[in-house]
Coordinates of C-alpha atoms and ligand atoms in Angstrom, one line a residue:
M204 CA 8.1 48.3 26.2
K205 CA 5.7 45.8 24.5
I206 CA 2.9 45.1 27.1
V207 CA 0.2 42.6 26.3
V208 CA -3.0 43.0 28.3
I209 CA -5.0 39.8 28.5
G210 CA -8.6 41.0 28.9
G211 CA -7.6 44.3 27.2
T212 CA -11.1 44.9 25.9
G213 CA -12.8 44.7 29.4
L214 CA -13.6 47.4 32.0
I215 CA -10.0 47.7 33.5
G216 CA -8.3 46.4 30.3
S217 CA -9.5 49.1 28.0
K218 CA -8.7 51.8 30.5
L219 CA -5.2 50.2 30.9
I220 CA -4.5 50.0 27.2
S221 CA -5.2 53.8 26.9
R222 CA -2.9 54.7 29.8
L223 CA -0.1 52.5 28.6
T224 CA -0.3 53.9 25.1
D225 CA -0.5 57.5 26.4
H226 CA 2.9 56.7 28.2
G227 CA 4.5 55.5 24.9
H228 CA 4.4 51.7 25.4
V229 CA 3.2 49.3 22.7
A230 CA 0.1 48.1 24.4
V231 CA -1.7 45.1 22.8
A232 CA -5.2 44.0 23.9
A233 CA -5.5 40.3 23.9
S234 CA -8.9 38.8 24.3
P235 CA -11.5 36.7 22.2
N236 CA -12.6 40.0 20.5
T237 CA -9.1 40.6 19.2
G238 CA -8.5 36.9 18.2
V239 CA -6.7 35.7 21.4
N240 CA -8.3 33.0 23.6
T241 CA -6.3 32.0 26.7
I242 CA -8.6 28.9 27.1
T243 CA -8.0 27.3 23.7
G244 CA -4.6 29.0 23.2
E245 CA -5.8 30.6 19.9
G246 CA -3.5 33.5 19.0
L247 CA -1.6 33.5 22.3
D248 CA 1.9 32.7 21.1
D249 CA 1.6 35.3 18.3
A250 CA 0.4 37.9 20.8
L251 CA 3.2 37.3 23.2
A252 CA 6.0 37.3 20.7
G253 CA 8.5 40.1 21.8
A254 CA 6.5 41.1 24.8
D255 CA 8.3 42.4 27.8
V256 CA 5.4 42.3 30.2
V257 CA 2.0 40.5 30.3
V258 CA -0.8 42.0 32.4
D259 CA -3.8 39.7 33.1
V260 CA -7.0 41.6 33.7
S261 CA -9.3 38.9 32.2
N262 CA -12.4 37.6 33.9
S263 CA -14.5 34.4 33.6
P264 CA -17.6 34.7 31.5
S265 CA -19.4 32.5 34.1
F266 CA -19.2 33.0 37.9
A267 CA -20.5 29.4 38.7
D268 CA -18.0 27.8 41.1
A269 CA -16.7 25.1 38.7
D270 CA -16.7 27.5 35.7
V271 CA -14.6 30.1 37.4
M272 CA -12.1 27.7 38.7
A273 CA -11.7 26.1 35.4
F274 CA -11.4 29.5 33.6
F275 CA -8.6 30.9 35.9
T276 CA -6.6 27.7 36.3
T277 CA -6.7 26.8 32.4
S278 CA -6.2 30.4 31.4
T279 CA -3.3 31.1 33.8
T280 CA -1.5 27.8 33.0
N281 CA -1.8 28.6 29.3
I282 CA -0.5 32.2 29.7
L283 CA 2.4 31.2 31.9
A284 CA 3.5 28.5 29.5
A285 CA 3.4 31.0 26.5
E286 CA 5.3 33.6 28.6
K287 CA 8.0 31.0 29.3
S288 CA 8.4 30.2 25.5
A289 CA 8.4 33.9 24.6
G290 CA 10.8 34.9 27.4
V291 CA 8.5 37.4 29.1
G292 CA 10.1 39.0 32.1
H293 CA 7.1 40.2 34.2
H294 CA 3.6 38.8 34.8
V295 CA 1.2 41.2 36.4
A296 CA -2.3 40.0 37.5
L297 CA -5.3 41.7 39.1
S298 CA -6.9 39.9 42.0
V299 CA -9.1 40.8 45.0
V300 CA -8.3 42.0 48.5
G301 CA -9.1 39.3 50.9
T302 CA -8.9 36.3 48.4
S303 CA -7.6 33.9 51.1
R304 CA -9.9 35.2 53.9
V305 CA -13.1 33.9 52.3
P306 CA -12.6 30.2 51.4
E307 CA -16.4 29.6 51.1
S308 CA -16.4 31.8 48.0
G309 CA -16.0 29.8 44.9
Y310 CA -14.9 32.9 43.0
L311 CA -12.2 33.8 45.5
R312 CA -11.0 30.2 45.7
A313 CA -10.4 30.4 42.0
K314 CA -8.5 33.7 42.4
V315 CA -6.3 32.0 45.1
A316 CA -5.6 29.1 42.6
Q317 CA -4.7 31.7 39.9
E318 CA -2.3 33.5 42.3
K319 CA -0.6 30.2 43.4
L320 CA 0.0 29.3 39.7
I321 CA 1.7 32.6 39.3
T322 CA 3.8 32.6 42.4
D323 CA 4.9 29.0 41.7
S324 CA 5.8 29.7 38.1
G325 CA 9.3 31.0 38.5
I326 CA 8.4 34.1 36.3
P327 CA 8.9 37.5 38.0
Y328 CA 5.4 38.7 39.0
S329 CA 3.4 41.4 40.6
L330 CA 0.0 40.8 42.1
V331 CA -2.4 43.7 42.6
H332 CA -5.2 43.1 45.0
A333 CA -8.0 45.6 44.5
T334 CA -11.2 46.2 46.5
Q335 CA -14.7 46.2 44.8
F336 CA -15.0 48.6 41.9
F337 CA -17.5 51.4 42.1
E338 CA -18.7 50.2 38.7
F339 CA -19.6 46.7 40.3
A340 CA -22.3 48.0 42.7
R341 CA -25.3 47.2 40.3
S342 CA -23.9 43.7 39.7
I343 CA -23.7 43.1 43.5
A344 CA -27.2 44.3 43.9
D345 CA -28.4 42.0 41.1
T346 CA -27.1 38.9 42.7
A347 CA -28.7 39.8 46.1
T348 CA -32.2 40.9 44.8
D349 CA -35.5 39.2 45.8
G350 CA -38.4 41.1 44.2
A351 CA -37.9 44.9 45.1
T352 CA -35.5 44.1 48.0
V353 CA -31.7 43.7 48.0
R354 CA -30.4 41.9 51.0
L355 CA -26.8 42.6 52.0
T356 CA -24.4 42.4 54.8
D357 CA -22.8 45.4 56.6
S358 CA -19.4 43.9 56.6
L359 CA -16.9 46.4 55.4
V360 CA -15.7 47.3 51.9
R361 CA -13.5 50.1 50.7
P362 CA -14.6 50.5 47.1
I363 CA -12.4 52.0 44.4
A364 CA -13.0 53.6 41.0
A365 CA -12.0 51.5 38.0
D366 CA -10.0 54.4 36.6
D367 CA -7.8 54.3 39.8
V368 CA -7.4 50.5 39.4
A369 CA -6.2 51.0 35.9
T370 CA -3.7 53.7 37.0
A371 CA -2.2 51.2 39.6
M372 CA -2.1 48.5 37.0
G373 CA -0.3 50.8 34.6
R374 CA 2.4 51.8 37.1
T375 CA 2.9 48.2 38.2
A376 CA 3.3 47.0 34.7
A377 CA 5.9 49.7 33.8
G378 CA 7.8 49.1 37.1
A379 CA 10.1 46.3 38.3
P380 CA 8.4 43.1 39.4
L381 CA 7.3 43.2 43.0
N382 CA 7.5 39.3 43.5
G383 CA 4.8 40.2 46.0
T384 CA 1.4 41.8 46.4
L385 CA 0.2 45.4 46.3
D386 CA -3.2 46.1 48.0
I387 CA -5.1 49.1 46.4
A388 CA -8.3 50.7 47.8
G389 CA -10.5 53.7 47.7
P390 CA -10.6 56.5 50.3
A391 CA -13.4 55.3 52.6
E392 CA -14.6 52.2 54.4
M393 CA -18.3 51.5 54.4
G394 CA -20.7 48.7 54.8
L395 CA -21.3 46.7 51.6
D396 CA -25.1 47.5 52.2
Q397 CA -24.3 51.2 52.4
F398 CA -22.1 51.0 49.3
V399 CA -24.8 49.5 47.2
R400 CA -27.6 51.7 48.7
T401 CA -25.7 54.8 47.9
A402 CA -25.0 53.7 44.3
L403 CA -28.7 52.5 43.7
A404 CA -30.0 55.8 45.0
A405 CA -27.8 57.8 42.7
Y406 CA -28.9 55.7 39.7
G407 CA -32.5 56.2 40.6
D408 CA -32.9 52.4 41.0
P409 CA -35.9 51.9 43.3
R410 CA -34.8 48.8 44.9
E411 CA -34.5 48.9 48.8
V412 CA -31.3 47.7 50.3
V413 CA -32.0 45.8 53.6
T414 CA -29.1 45.2 56.0
D415 CA -28.8 41.4 56.8
R416 CA -25.6 40.1 58.4
T417 CA -26.5 36.6 57.4
A418 CA -26.9 37.4 53.7
P419 CA -24.3 35.8 51.5
Y420 CA -22.1 37.8 49.1
F421 CA -21.6 35.7 46.0
G422 CA -22.5 32.6 48.1
A423 CA -20.2 33.3 51.1
I424 CA -20.8 34.8 54.5
I425 CA -18.3 37.7 54.8
A426 CA -16.5 38.4 58.2
E427 CA -16.6 42.1 59.1
R428 CA -13.1 43.0 57.8
A429 CA -12.5 40.1 55.3
L430 CA -12.8 42.4 52.2
V431 CA -10.8 45.4 53.4
P432 CA -7.0 45.7 53.3
G433 CA -5.4 44.3 56.5
G434 CA -2.1 46.2 56.4
D435 CA -0.5 48.8 54.1
A436 CA -2.5 49.7 51.0
L437 CA -2.1 52.2 48.2
V438 CA -5.2 54.5 48.8
F439 CA -6.7 56.4 45.9
D440 CA -8.7 59.5 46.6
T441 CA -11.6 59.3 44.2
R442 CA -14.7 59.4 46.4
L443 CA -17.8 57.4 45.6
D444 CA -20.2 60.3 46.0
D445 CA -18.1 62.4 43.6
W446 CA -17.8 59.6 41.1
L447 CA -21.5 58.8 41.2
A448 CA -22.3 62.6 40.7
A449 CA -20.1 62.6 37.6
Q450 CA -21.7 59.4 36.3
T451 CA -25.2 60.8 36.6
V452 CA -24.2 64.0 34.9
T453 CA -22.6 62.0 32.0
S454 CA -25.6 59.7 31.6
A455 CA -28.3 62.5 32.0
Ligands
LIG643 N1 -15.3 43.7 39.9 C1 -14.6 44.0 41.0 O1 -15.1 44.7 41.9 C2 -13.2 43.5 41.2 C3 -12.5 43.8 42.2 C4 -11.1 43.4 42.4 C5 -10.6 42.6 41.3 N2 -11.3 42.3 40.2 C6 -10.7 41.6 39.1 O2 -10.6 42.4 38.0 C7 -10.4 41.6 36.8 C8 -11.0 42.3 35.6 O3 -12.3 42.6 35.8 P1 -13.2 43.5 34.8 O4 -14.4 43.8 35.4 O5 -12.3 44.5 34.1 O6 -13.5 42.4 33.6 P2 -14.5 42.4 32.4 O7 -14.9 43.9 32.1 O8 -15.6 41.4 32.6 O9 -13.6 42.0 31.2 C9 -13.3 40.6 31.1 C10 -12.2 40.5 30.0 O10 -11.8 39.1 30.0 C11 -11.7 38.7 28.6 N3 -11.8 37.3 28.4 C12 -12.9 36.5 28.7 N4 -12.6 35.2 28.3 C13 -11.4 35.2 27.8 C14 -10.5 34.3 27.2 N5 -11.0 33.0 27.0 N6 -9.3 34.6 26.8 C15 -8.9 35.9 26.9 N7 -9.6 36.9 27.4 C16 -10.8 36.5 27.9 C17 -12.8 39.5 27.9 O11 -12.6 39.5 26.6 P3 -13.8 39.8 25.4 O12 -14.1 41.2 25.6 O13 -13.1 39.6 24.2 O14 -14.9 38.9 25.7 C18 -12.7 40.9 28.6 O15 -11.7 41.6 28.0 C19 -10.9 40.3 37.2 O16 -9.8 39.3 37.2 C20 -11.5 40.3 38.6 O17 -11.2 39.3 39.4 C21 -12.6 42.7 40.1

């Protein structure tokens, strides 16, 4: 199959391109770095010509509320229009577990808007909702840092390795459209504070993580279980400790 990966140069996208290629698909990375811009439309029709499946794992360059909403709505509208012209039979997109449970989050409101455009499009689709990536821990810390202190809630997360996310995206792209949502997660629930504390310790980052239930996460107060799967989820078994140990060996 020809599978176009929008955002195929990013963290998940580059791992996904390798997996799809290893499985014998023609996998095309489409992003500004490969001459495809889903905001301006540059290169999009050419990239989608003859495509069977389009996977969207792009992300907004800016997380400011208005920017992220403009990115996901403009980009998704342009991608879906190009898919209709090209006769693409399956749109797969990566979103976040709990999107609709945190309406105060501008980022998650934008992901809800992205999902609505997809479900209303009439194109067969699959939505994959992932929990926070292990790789995201330092970025979470950076947004919650004041001096040497990182202030985070102990509301629960169930973080997952980006490799496992890419595996789930590959299987979904190669399968029949779900016309629904698949939740994916890592093996263990833990507080957001504990997740970031564990990662920073492994990285030798001296910042102290202080537990604060009133601390916002990307601008929103998070209810205790808002970011963990509510029902059935596909659970991967890569453990945070094992993953961190492998990272620190690699980077030593
Ligand atoms: N971080 C998490 O914990 C988490 C959890 C659940 C779900 N997600 C979702 O996972 C998805 C992928 O995240 P990621 O961390 O893999 O992203 P990333 O590494 O930041 O990569 C973003 C990708 O988007 C591309 N892009 C940016 N602007 C574009 C444009 N105008 N047209 C086409 N492509 C464009 C970039 O292309 P260039 O390289 O060419 O700039 C890059 O390939 C996001 O949708 C996010 O919502 C993230």
